[in-house]
CSV table of C-alpha atoms in Angstrom, one decimal:
chain,number,residue,atom,x,y,z
D,1,MET,CA,188.9,126.4,5.0
D,2,ASP,CA,186.4,129.2,5.8
D,3,PHE,CA,185.2,130.0,2.3
D,4,ASN,CA,182.0,131.7,3.6
D,5,PRO,CA,182.6,133.3,7.0
D,6,ARG,CA,179.0,134.6,7.2
D,7,MET,CA,177.7,131.1,6.9
D,8,SER,CA,180.0,129.8,9.6
D,9,GLN,CA,178.9,132.5,12.0
D,10,GLN,CA,175.2,131.7,11.2
D,11,PHE,CA,175.9,128.0,11.9
D,12,ARG,CA,177.6,128.9,15.2
D,13,GLY,CA,174.5,131.0,16.3
D,14,THR,CA,172.2,128.2,15.2
D,15,ASN,CA,174.3,125.7,17.1
D,16,GLN,CA,174.0,127.9,20.3
D,17,ASN,CA,170.2,128.2,19.9
D,18,ASN,CA,169.9,124.5,19.4
D,19,ARG,CA,171.9,124.0,22.6
D,20,GLY,CA,169.6,126.4,24.6
D,21,LYS,CA,166.5,124.7,23.3
D,22,LYS,CA,168.1,121.4,24.2
D,23,LYS,CA,168.7,122.5,27.8
D,24,GLU,CA,165.1,123.8,28.0
D,25,GLU,CA,163.8,120.5,26.7
D,26,ASP,CA,165.8,118.7,29.3
D,27,SER,CA,164.4,120.8,32.1
D,28,ASP,CA,160.9,120.3,30.7
D,29,ALA,CA,161.5,116.5,30.4
D,30,PHE,CA,162.6,116.6,34.1
D,31,MET,CA,159.4,118.4,35.1
D,32,ARG,CA,157.0,116.5,32.9
D,33,LEU,CA,154.7,113.8,34.3
D,34,SER,CA,153.0,110.9,32.6
D,35,ASP,CA,149.5,111.2,31.3
D,36,ASP,CA,148.2,108.7,33.8
D,37,GLU,CA,149.8,110.6,36.7
D,38,ILE,CA,148.4,113.9,35.5
D,39,ALA,CA,144.9,112.4,35.1
D,40,GLY,CA,145.0,110.8,38.5
D,41,CYS,CA,146.1,114.1,40.2
D,42,ILE,CA,143.3,116.0,38.5
D,43,SER,CA,140.8,113.4,39.5
D,44,ASP,CA,142.1,113.6,43.1
D,45,ILE,CA,141.2,117.3,43.4
D,46,GLY,CA,137.5,116.5,42.5
D,47,VAL,CA,137.4,116.8,38.6
D,48,PRO,CA,136.8,113.5,36.8
D,49,PHE,CA,139.6,113.2,34.2
D,50,SER,CA,141.1,110.5,32.1
D,51,PRO,CA,144.3,110.1,30.0
D,52,ALA,CA,142.1,109.9,26.8
D,53,GLU,CA,140.6,113.4,27.6
D,54,LEU,CA,144.2,114.7,27.9
D,55,GLN,CA,145.1,113.2,24.5
D,56,LYS,CA,142.0,114.8,22.9
D,57,PRO,CA,141.4,117.9,25.1
D,58,ASN,CA,138.0,119.6,25.3
D,59,PRO,CA,138.3,123.5,25.8
D,60,GLN,CA,135.3,123.7,28.1
D,61,GLN,CA,136.6,120.8,30.3
D,62,ILE,CA,140.2,122.2,30.3
D,63,GLN,CA,138.9,125.6,31.3
D,64,MET,CA,137.0,124.0,34.2
D,65,VAL,CA,140.2,122.2,35.3
D,66,PHE,CA,142.1,125.5,35.2
D,67,GLU,CA,139.4,127.2,37.1
D,68,TRP,CA,139.5,124.4,39.7
D,69,PHE,CA,143.3,124.8,40.1
D,70,ALA,CA,142.9,128.6,40.4
D,71,GLU,CA,140.2,128.3,43.0
D,72,LEU,CA,142.4,125.8,45.0
D,73,LEU,CA,145.5,127.9,44.9
D,74,MET,CA,144.3,131.6,44.6
D,75,ASN,CA,140.5,131.5,45.5
D,76,ALA,CA,140.0,133.0,42.0
D,77,THR,CA,137.1,131.9,39.7
D,78,ARG,CA,135.1,133.6,37.0
D,79,GLU,CA,132.5,134.6,39.6
D,80,THR,CA,135.1,136.3,41.7
D,81,VAL,CA,136.4,138.4,38.9
D,82,GLU,CA,133.0,139.2,37.5
D,83,PRO,CA,132.3,142.3,39.7
D,84,ALA,CA,135.6,143.9,38.8
D,85,MET,CA,135.3,143.2,35.1
D,86,LYS,CA,131.8,144.5,35.1
D,87,ALA,CA,132.8,147.7,36.8
D,88,ALA,CA,135.8,148.1,34.4
D,89,ALA,CA,133.5,147.5,31.4
D,90,GLU,CA,131.1,150.2,32.7
D,91,ASP,CA,134.0,152.7,33.1
D,92,VAL,CA,135.4,152.0,29.7
D,93,CYS,CA,132.3,151.3,27.5
D,94,GLY,CA,129.6,153.1,29.4
D,95,GLU,CA,126.3,152.5,27.7
D,96,TYR,CA,127.8,150.1,25.2
D,97,MET,CA,129.2,147.5,27.7
D,98,ASP,CA,127.0,144.8,26.1
D,99,ILE,CA,129.4,144.8,23.0
D,100,VAL,CA,131.6,142.4,24.9
D,101,PRO,CA,129.6,139.4,26.2
D,102,GLY,CA,129.7,138.7,29.9
D,103,ASP,CA,131.2,135.2,29.6
D,104,THR,CA,134.0,136.5,27.3
D,105,ARG,CA,134.7,139.4,29.7
D,106,ASN,CA,134.9,137.1,32.7
D,107,LEU,CA,137.1,134.6,30.8
D,108,MET,CA,139.5,137.4,30.0
D,109,GLY,CA,139.7,138.5,33.7
D,110,PHE,CA,140.1,134.8,34.7
D,111,PHE,CA,142.9,134.5,32.1
D,112,VAL,CA,144.8,137.4,33.8
D,113,SER,CA,144.6,135.7,37.2
D,114,LEU,CA,145.5,132.3,35.8
D,115,ARG,CA,148.6,133.8,34.0
D,116,LYS,CA,149.9,135.2,37.3
D,117,LEU,CA,149.5,131.8,38.8
D,118,LEU,CA,151.3,130.0,36.0
D,119,LEU,CA,154.1,132.6,36.1
D,120,GLU,CA,154.7,131.6,39.7
D,121,CYS,CA,154.6,127.9,38.6
D,122,GLY,CA,157.3,128.5,35.9
D,123,ILE,CA,155.1,128.8,32.7
D,124,THR,CA,156.2,132.1,31.1
D,125,ASP,CA,154.6,131.5,27.6
D,126,PHE,CA,151.0,130.9,28.7
D,127,SER,CA,148.6,132.4,26.1
D,128,PHE,CA,144.8,132.6,25.4
D,129,GLN,CA,145.3,129.9,22.8
D,130,ASP,CA,145.9,127.4,25.6
D,131,LEU,CA,142.3,128.0,26.9
D,132,LEU,CA,140.5,128.0,23.5
D,133,LYS,CA,142.6,125.5,21.5
D,134,PRO,CA,144.6,123.4,23.9
D,135,THR,CA,147.0,120.8,22.6
D,136,HIS,CA,148.3,117.6,24.3
D,137,ASP,CA,152.0,118.7,24.6
D,138,ARG,CA,151.1,122.1,26.0
D,139,LEU,CA,148.6,120.7,28.5
D,140,VAL,CA,151.1,118.0,29.7
D,141,LYS,CA,153.7,120.7,30.3
D,142,ILE,CA,151.3,123.2,32.0
D,143,PHE,CA,149.6,120.5,34.2
D,144,SER,CA,153.0,119.0,35.1
D,145,TYR,CA,154.3,122.4,36.3
D,146,ILE,CA,151.1,123.1,38.2
D,147,ILE,CA,151.1,119.7,39.9
D,148,ASN,CA,154.7,120.0,40.9
D,149,PHE,CA,154.0,123.4,42.3
D,150,VAL,CA,151.1,122.0,44.3
D,151,ARG,CA,153.3,119.2,45.6
D,152,PHE,CA,156.0,121.7,46.6
D,153,ARG,CA,153.4,123.8,48.3
D,154,GLU,CA,152.1,120.8,50.3
D,155,SER,CA,155.6,119.9,51.3
D,156,HIS,CA,156.1,123.4,52.7
D,157,THR,CA,152.7,123.7,54.3
D,158,ALA,CA,154.2,124.4,57.8
D,159,THR,CA,156.3,127.3,56.5
D,160,ILE,CA,153.4,128.7,54.5
D,161,ASP,CA,151.1,128.4,57.6
D,162,GLU,CA,153.7,130.1,59.7
D,163,HIS,CA,154.0,133.1,57.4
D,164,PHE,CA,150.2,133.2,57.0
D,165,ASN,CA,149.7,133.2,60.8
D,166,LYS,CA,152.3,136.0,61.0
D,167,ALA,CA,150.4,138.0,58.4
D,168,GLU,CA,147.1,137.4,60.2
D,169,THR,CA,148.7,138.4,63.5
D,170,THR,CA,150.0,141.5,61.9
D,171,LYS,CA,146.6,142.2,60.4
D,172,VAL,CA,144.9,141.8,63.7
D,173,ARG,CA,147.5,144.0,65.4
D,174,ILE,CA,146.9,146.7,62.7
D,175,GLU,CA,143.2,146.5,63.2
D,176,THR,CA,143.7,146.8,67.0
D,177,LEU,CA,146.0,149.8,66.5
D,178,PHE,CA,143.5,151.3,64.1
D,179,VAL,CA,140.7,151.0,66.7
D,180,GLU,CA,142.9,152.4,69.4
D,181,ASN,CA,143.9,155.2,67.1
D,182,GLN,CA,140.2,156.0,66.5
D,183,ASP,CA,139.6,155.9,70.2
D,184,MET,CA,142.5,158.3,70.8
D,185,GLU,CA,141.2,160.6,68.0
D,186,ALA,CA,137.8,160.6,69.7
D,187,ARG,CA,139.4,161.4,73.0
D,188,LEU,CA,141.5,164.1,71.4
D,189,GLU,CA,138.4,165.6,69.8
D,190,GLU,CA,136.6,165.5,73.2
D,191,MET,CA,139.6,167.1,74.9
D,192,LYS,CA,139.7,169.8,72.1
D,193,HIS,CA,136.0,170.4,72.6
D,194,ASN,CA,136.4,170.7,76.4
D,195,ARG,CA,139.4,172.9,75.8
D,196,LYS,CA,137.3,175.2,73.6
D,197,ALA,CA,134.6,175.3,76.3
D,198,MET,CA,137.2,176.0,79.0
D,199,GLU,CA,138.7,178.7,76.7
D,200,GLY,CA,135.3,180.3,76.4
D,201,GLN,CA,134.9,180.3,80.2
D,202,VAL,CA,138.4,181.6,80.7
D,203,LYS,CA,137.8,184.4,78.2
D,204,GLU,CA,134.6,185.3,80.0
D,205,LYS,CA,136.4,185.3,83.3
D,206,LEU,CA,139.3,187.3,81.9
D,207,LYS,CA,136.8,189.8,80.4
D,208,ARG,CA,135.0,190.0,83.8
D,209,LYS,CA,138.4,190.4,85.4
D,210,GLU,CA,139.3,193.3,83.1
D,211,GLU,CA,136.0,195.0,83.8
D,212,LEU,CA,136.5,194.6,87.5
D,213,LYS,CA,140.0,196.0,87.2
D,214,ALA,CA,138.7,199.0,85.3
D,215,ARG,CA,135.9,199.5,87.9
D,216,LEU,CA,138.6,199.2,90.6
D,217,LEU,CA,140.7,201.8,89.0
D,218,GLU,CA,137.7,204.1,88.7
D,219,LEU,CA,136.9,203.5,92.4
D,220,LYS,CA,140.5,204.2,93.4
D,221,LYS,CA,140.4,207.5,91.5
D,222,GLY,CA,137.1,208.4,93.2
D,223,GLN,CA,138.7,207.4,96.5
D,224,GLU,CA,141.6,209.6,95.9
D,225,LYS,CA,139.3,212.5,95.1
D,226,VAL,CA,137.2,211.9,98.1
D,227,THR,CA,140.3,211.7,100.3
D,228,ASP,CA,141.5,215.0,98.9
D,229,ARG,CA,138.1,216.6,99.6
D,230,LEU,CA,138.1,215.0,103.1
D,231,GLU,CA,141.6,216.5,103.8
D,232,ARG,CA,140.5,219.9,102.6
D,233,ALA,CA,137.3,219.6,104.7
D,234,LYS,CA,139.4,218.6,107.8
D,235,GLY,CA,141.6,221.6,107.2
D,236,GLU,CA,138.6,223.9,106.8
D,237,LYS,CA,137.1,222.5,110.0
D,238,GLY,CA,140.2,223.1,112.0
D,239,ARG,CA,140.4,226.7,110.6
D,240,VAL,CA,136.7,227.3,111.5
D,241,GLN,CA,137.1,225.8,114.9
D,242,ALA,CA,140.1,228.1,115.6
D,243,ILE,CA,138.0,231.1,114.5
D,244,LEU,CA,135.1,229.9,116.7
D,245,GLU,CA,137.5,229.6,119.6
D,246,ASP,CA,138.8,233.0,119.0
D,247,LYS,CA,135.3,234.5,118.8
D,248,THR,CA,134.3,232.7,122.0
D,249,ALA,CA,137.4,234.0,123.8
D,250,THR,CA,136.7,237.5,122.4
D,251,THR,CA,133.0,237.2,123.5
D,252,LEU,CA,134.1,236.2,127.0
D,253,ASN,CA,136.5,239.0,127.2
D,254,VAL,CA,133.9,241.5,126.1
D,255,GLN,CA,131.4,240.1,128.6
D,256,GLN,CA,134.0,240.5,131.4
D,257,GLU,CA,134.8,244.0,130.3
D,258,SER,CA,131.1,244.9,130.0
D,259,SER,CA,130.6,243.6,133.5
D,260,LYS,CA,133.4,245.8,134.7
D,261,LEU,CA,132.2,248.8,132.9
D,262,ARG,CA,128.5,248.3,133.7
D,263,PRO,CA,128.6,250.4,137.0
D,264,TYR,CA,130.1,253.2,135.0
D,265,VAL,CA,127.5,253.3,132.3
D,266,LEU,CA,124.5,253.2,134.6
D,267,GLN,CA,124.7,256.8,135.1
D,268,SER,CA,124.0,257.5,131.3
D,269,PRO,CA,120.9,255.7,130.1
D,270,VAL,CA,121.2,256.9,126.5
D,271,ALA,CA,124.8,255.8,126.3
D,272,LEU,CA,123.9,252.5,127.9
D,273,GLN,CA,121.0,252.1,125.4
D,274,ALA,CA,123.4,252.8,122.5
D,275,SER,CA,126.0,250.4,124.0
D,276,LEU,CA,123.3,247.8,124.5
D,277,ALA,CA,122.1,248.2,121.0
D,278,ASP,CA,125.6,247.8,119.7
D,279,LEU,CA,126.3,244.9,121.9
D,280,SER,CA,122.9,243.3,120.9
D,281,ASN,CA,123.8,243.8,117.2
D,282,ASN,CA,127.3,242.3,117.8
D,283,LEU,CA,125.8,239.4,119.7
D,284,ALA,CA,123.2,238.7,117.0
D,285,ALA,CA,125.9,238.8,114.4
D,286,ASP,CA,128.1,236.6,116.5
D,287,LYS,CA,125.2,234.1,117.0
D,288,SER,CA,124.4,234.0,113.4
D,289,HIS,CA,128.0,233.5,112.5
D,290,ILE,CA,128.3,230.8,115.2
D,291,ASP,CA,125.1,229.1,113.8
D,292,ALA,CA,126.6,229.2,110.3
D,293,LEU,CA,129.8,227.7,111.6
D,294,ASP,CA,127.8,225.0,113.4
D,295,ARG,CA,125.9,224.2,110.2
D,296,ARG,CA,129.1,224.1,108.3
D,297,THR,CA,130.6,221.9,111.0
D,298,ARG,CA,127.6,219.5,110.8
D,299,ALA,CA,127.8,219.4,107.0
D,300,LEU,CA,131.5,218.7,107.1
D,301,GLN,CA,130.9,215.9,109.7
D,302,THR,CA,128.2,214.4,107.4
D,303,SER,CA,130.6,214.6,104.4
D,304,THR,CA,133.3,213.0,106.6
D,305,ASP,CA,131.0,210.1,107.5
D,306,THR,CA,130.0,209.7,103.8
D,307,PHE,CA,133.6,209.6,102.8
D,308,LYS,CA,134.3,207.0,105.4
D,309,VAL,CA,131.4,204.8,104.1
D,310,VAL,CA,132.6,205.3,100.5
D,311,THR,CA,136.2,204.4,101.6
D,312,ASN,CA,134.9,201.3,103.3
D,313,ASP,CA,133.0,200.3,100.2
D,314,VAL,CA,136.0,200.9,98.0
D,315,ALA,CA,138.2,198.8,100.3
D,316,SER,CA,135.6,196.0,100.3
D,317,CYS,CA,135.4,196.1,96.5
D,318,THR,CA,139.2,196.0,96.3
D,319,LYS,CA,139.3,193.1,98.7
D,320,LEU,CA,136.6,191.3,96.6
D,321,LEU,CA,138.5,191.8,93.4
D,322,GLU,CA,141.6,190.5,95.0
D,323,GLU,CA,139.7,187.4,96.2
D,324,VAL,CA,138.2,187.0,92.7
D,325,SER,CA,141.6,187.1,91.1
D,326,VAL,CA,143.0,184.6,93.7
D,327,GLU,CA,140.0,182.3,93.1
D,328,MET,CA,140.5,182.5,89.4
D,329,GLN,CA,144.2,181.6,89.7
D,330,LYS,CA,143.2,178.7,92.0
D,331,GLU,CA,140.6,177.6,89.5
D,332,ASP,CA,143.2,177.7,86.6
D,333,GLU,CA,145.6,175.8,88.7
D,334,GLU,CA,142.9,173.3,89.6
D,335,ASN,CA,142.0,172.9,86.0
D,336,ILE,CA,145.6,172.2,85.0
D,337,LYS,CA,145.9,169.8,87.9
D,338,ALA,CA,142.7,168.1,86.9
D,339,ALA,CA,143.9,167.7,83.3
D,340,ARG,CA,147.2,166.4,84.6
D,341,HIS,CA,145.4,164.0,87.0
D,342,ARG,CA,143.1,162.8,84.2
D,343,ASP,CA,146.0,162.0,82.0
D,344,ALA,CA,147.8,160.3,84.8
D,345,LEU,CA,144.6,158.4,85.8
D,346,SER,CA,144.1,157.2,82.2
D,347,ASP,CA,147.8,156.1,82.0
D,348,ARG,CA,147.5,154.4,85.4
D,349,GLY,CA,144.2,152.8,84.4
D,350,ASN,CA,145.9,151.4,81.2
D,351,ASN,CA,148.8,150.2,83.2
D,352,VAL,CA,146.5,148.6,85.8
D,353,ARG,CA,144.5,146.8,83.1
D,354,GLU,CA,147.7,145.7,81.4
D,355,VAL,CA,149.2,144.4,84.7
D,356,GLU,CA,145.9,142.6,85.5
D,357,ARG,CA,145.8,141.0,82.0
D,358,THR,CA,149.5,140.0,82.4
D,359,GLU,CA,148.9,138.7,85.9
D,360,SER,CA,145.9,136.6,84.7
D,361,LEU,CA,148.0,135.2,81.8
D,362,LEU,CA,150.9,134.4,84.1
D,363,GLN,CA,148.6,132.8,86.6
D,364,ARG,CA,147.1,130.5,83.9
D,365,GLN,CA,150.6,129.8,82.5
D,366,LEU,CA,151.8,129.0,86.0
D,367,THR,CA,149.0,126.6,86.7
D,368,LYS,CA,149.6,124.9,83.4
D,369,TRP,CA,153.4,124.7,83.9
D,370,ASN,CA,152.8,123.3,87.4
D,371,GLU,CA,150.5,120.6,86.1
D,372,ARG,CA,153.0,119.9,83.3
D,373,THR,CA,155.8,119.8,85.8
D,374,ASP,CA,154.0,117.3,87.9
D,375,LYS,CA,153.2,115.2,84.9
D,376,LEU,CA,156.8,115.4,83.7
D,377,ARG,CA,158.2,114.5,87.0
D,378,THR,CA,156.1,111.4,87.3
D,379,GLY,CA,156.7,110.6,83.6
D,380,SER,CA,160.4,111.3,84.0
D,381,ARG,CA,160.7,108.8,86.8
D,382,ASP,CA,159.0,106.1,84.8
D,383,LYS,CA,161.0,107.0,81.7
D,384,ALA,CA,164.3,107.1,83.6
D,385,GLN,CA,163.7,103.5,84.9
D,386,SER,CA,162.7,102.3,81.4
D,387,ALA,CA,165.5,104.3,79.9
D,388,LYS,CA,168.1,102.5,82.0
D,389,GLU,CA,166.8,99.2,80.9
D,390,ARG,CA,166.6,100.4,77.3
D,391,MET,CA,170.1,101.8,77.6
D,392,GLU,CA,171.5,98.5,78.4
D,393,GLU,CA,169.8,96.9,75.5
D,394,LEU,CA,170.9,99.7,73.2
D,395,ARG,CA,174.5,99.5,74.3
D,396,SER,CA,174.6,95.8,73.2
D,397,VAL,CA,172.8,96.7,70.0
D,398,HIS,CA,175.2,99.6,69.5
D,399,ARG,CA,178.2,97.4,69.8
D,400,GLN,CA,176.8,95.1,67.2
D,401,LEU,CA,175.9,97.9,64.9
D,402,THR,CA,179.3,99.6,65.3
D,403,GLU,CA,180.9,96.4,64.1
D,404,GLU,CA,178.5,96.0,61.2
D,405,ARG,CA,178.9,99.7,60.3
D,406,GLY,CA,182.7,99.4,60.2
D,407,GLU,CA,182.5,96.5,57.8
D,408,LYS,CA,179.8,98.2,55.6
D,409,GLY,CA,181.8,101.5,55.7
D,410,LYS,CA,184.8,99.7,54.2
D,411,GLU,CA,182.6,98.1,51.6
D,412,MET,CA,180.9,101.4,50.7
D,413,GLU,CA,184.3,103.2,50.5
D,414,ARG,CA,185.5,100.6,48.0
D,415,ARG,CA,182.2,100.9,46.0
D,416,ARG,CA,182.4,104.8,46.1
D,417,VAL,CA,185.9,104.7,44.6
D,418,ARG,CA,184.7,102.4,41.9
D,419,ILE,CA,181.7,104.6,41.2
D,420,GLU,CA,183.8,107.7,41.0
D,421,GLN,CA,186.2,106.1,38.6
D,422,THR,CA,183.3,104.9,36.5
D,423,GLU,CA,181.7,108.3,36.5
D,424,LYS,CA,185.0,109.9,35.5
D,425,LYS,CA,185.4,107.5,32.6
D,426,MET,CA,181.8,108.1,31.5
D,427,ALA,CA,182.3,111.9,31.7
D,428,ASP,CA,185.5,111.7,29.6
D,429,LEU,CA,183.7,109.4,27.1
D,430,LYS,CA,180.7,111.8,26.9
D,431,GLU,CA,183.0,114.7,26.3
D,432,ASN,CA,184.9,112.8,23.6
D,433,ILE,CA,181.6,111.9,21.9
D,434,GLU,CA,180.4,115.4,22.0
D,435,ASN,CA,183.6,116.7,20.6
D,436,GLU,CA,183.4,114.2,17.8
D,437,ILE,CA,179.8,115.1,17.1
D,438,HIS,CA,180.7,118.8,17.0
D,439,SER,CA,183.7,118.2,14.8
D,440,ALA,CA,181.6,116.0,12.5
D,441,HIS,CA,178.9,118.6,12.4
D,442,ASP,CA,181.4,121.3,11.5
D,443,GLU,CA,182.9,119.1,8.8
D,444,TYR,CA,179.5,118.4,7.5
D,445,LEU,CA,178.7,122.2,7.3
D,446,LYS,CA,182.0,122.9,5.6
D,447,MET,CA,181.4,120.1,3.1
D,448,ASP,CA,177.9,121.4,2.5
D,449,SER,CA,179.3,124.9,1.8
D,450,HIS,CA,181.9,123.5,-0.5
D,451,ILE,CA,179.4,121.5,-2.4
D,452,LYS,CA,177.1,124.5,-2.7
D,453,LEU,CA,180.0,126.6,-3.9
D,454,TYR,CA,181.0,124.0,-6.5
D,455,ILE,CA,177.4,123.7,-7.7
D,456,THR,CA,177.2,127.5,-8.2
D,457,GLU,CA,180.5,127.6,-10.0
D,458,MET,CA,179.4,124.7,-12.3
D,459,GLU,CA,176.1,126.5,-13.0
D,460,GLN,CA,178.0,129.7,-13.8
D,461,SER,CA,180.5,127.8,-16.0
D,462,THR,CA,177.6,126.2,-17.9
């Protein structure tokens, strides 16, 4: 039977395409509205429109209607897209941006926004031709889809408003967090600035501390040297004092011996004169030596006093350095505590403000709920009384409705069974008719191919 398999495959593909087109036409027919309904909806949004204008569309008027729908649903018009299109033209064309007229440029930008809207509405084949050369069929389809989309949007206004409010809340929260972030950054910069200033002061104090430490070390070394000299002076003083004591003892002994020998030497004046001269010389030498020792002792005493003063100065400087180091440690600890207290104070301030805000909100809510509770109590008493009366009435009505419902339920069950049987018969009949149509179409195609084959054979034979 298949004399030409290629033709049969082509016919099968054509048949499938026809079925797809048929389904699309069915969906379009389901979505299509009448001309009067479309004109009435367009007139309702504020644009005067009649079915005759839909039959013979005017491009300018159709563009105005599209612009009105875009403004209603997207807040997009030619004026809103004009700045962006102008900036794009300046970037692309530069000095030659007047090549494309402004109206054409704005219309192209508006066409892009409108195509996005129509894609959401279900129109996937919208083109520039629908704006410049609109036809009745295309406008009916496009306007029907847009109007159905608007009706769907109006039926879900609560959901859209809910999501819009959530988006606005999120936006406000983002702006609040952005402001708080900027405040935190400003505080961080201020703290960094204060830290740098404190670091400079700490560096200066550390530098001063190092200088004082070096000075202290030098003074300690000087103190050690002075202490050594003092010890040596003390040793020398003791040695000189011992010599002085020995000399004094010797002098006393000599004086005693001279007093003893004086009666014996009176008899020889020359010898006494010589002895006296020797003794005078020895005495002068001893006196000069004693004076020198006294001067040395006074000098050592002066040096000792000076060393004591220097030692006291060094001790006071050491004590002052220790006090300075202790004060610096205390100041560092106080700075750390102050920074810690500032952070804790800011956190507690934020917590206090948050608690006060929460307390005020809870107080307001409490007063509102108390008022509502009082109202609800009074209303509930009245409603309870009326509800009892109404309950009695409803019980009697419920009994009647239950009886009627039972009777109607039985009748509806019988009708439902009949409807299901009728639908099943109609489905079987429809399936049989479609099978007969497909078989007749296949037979027609086969006969057509046979006839064409016979005609070609006859032409070849002639």
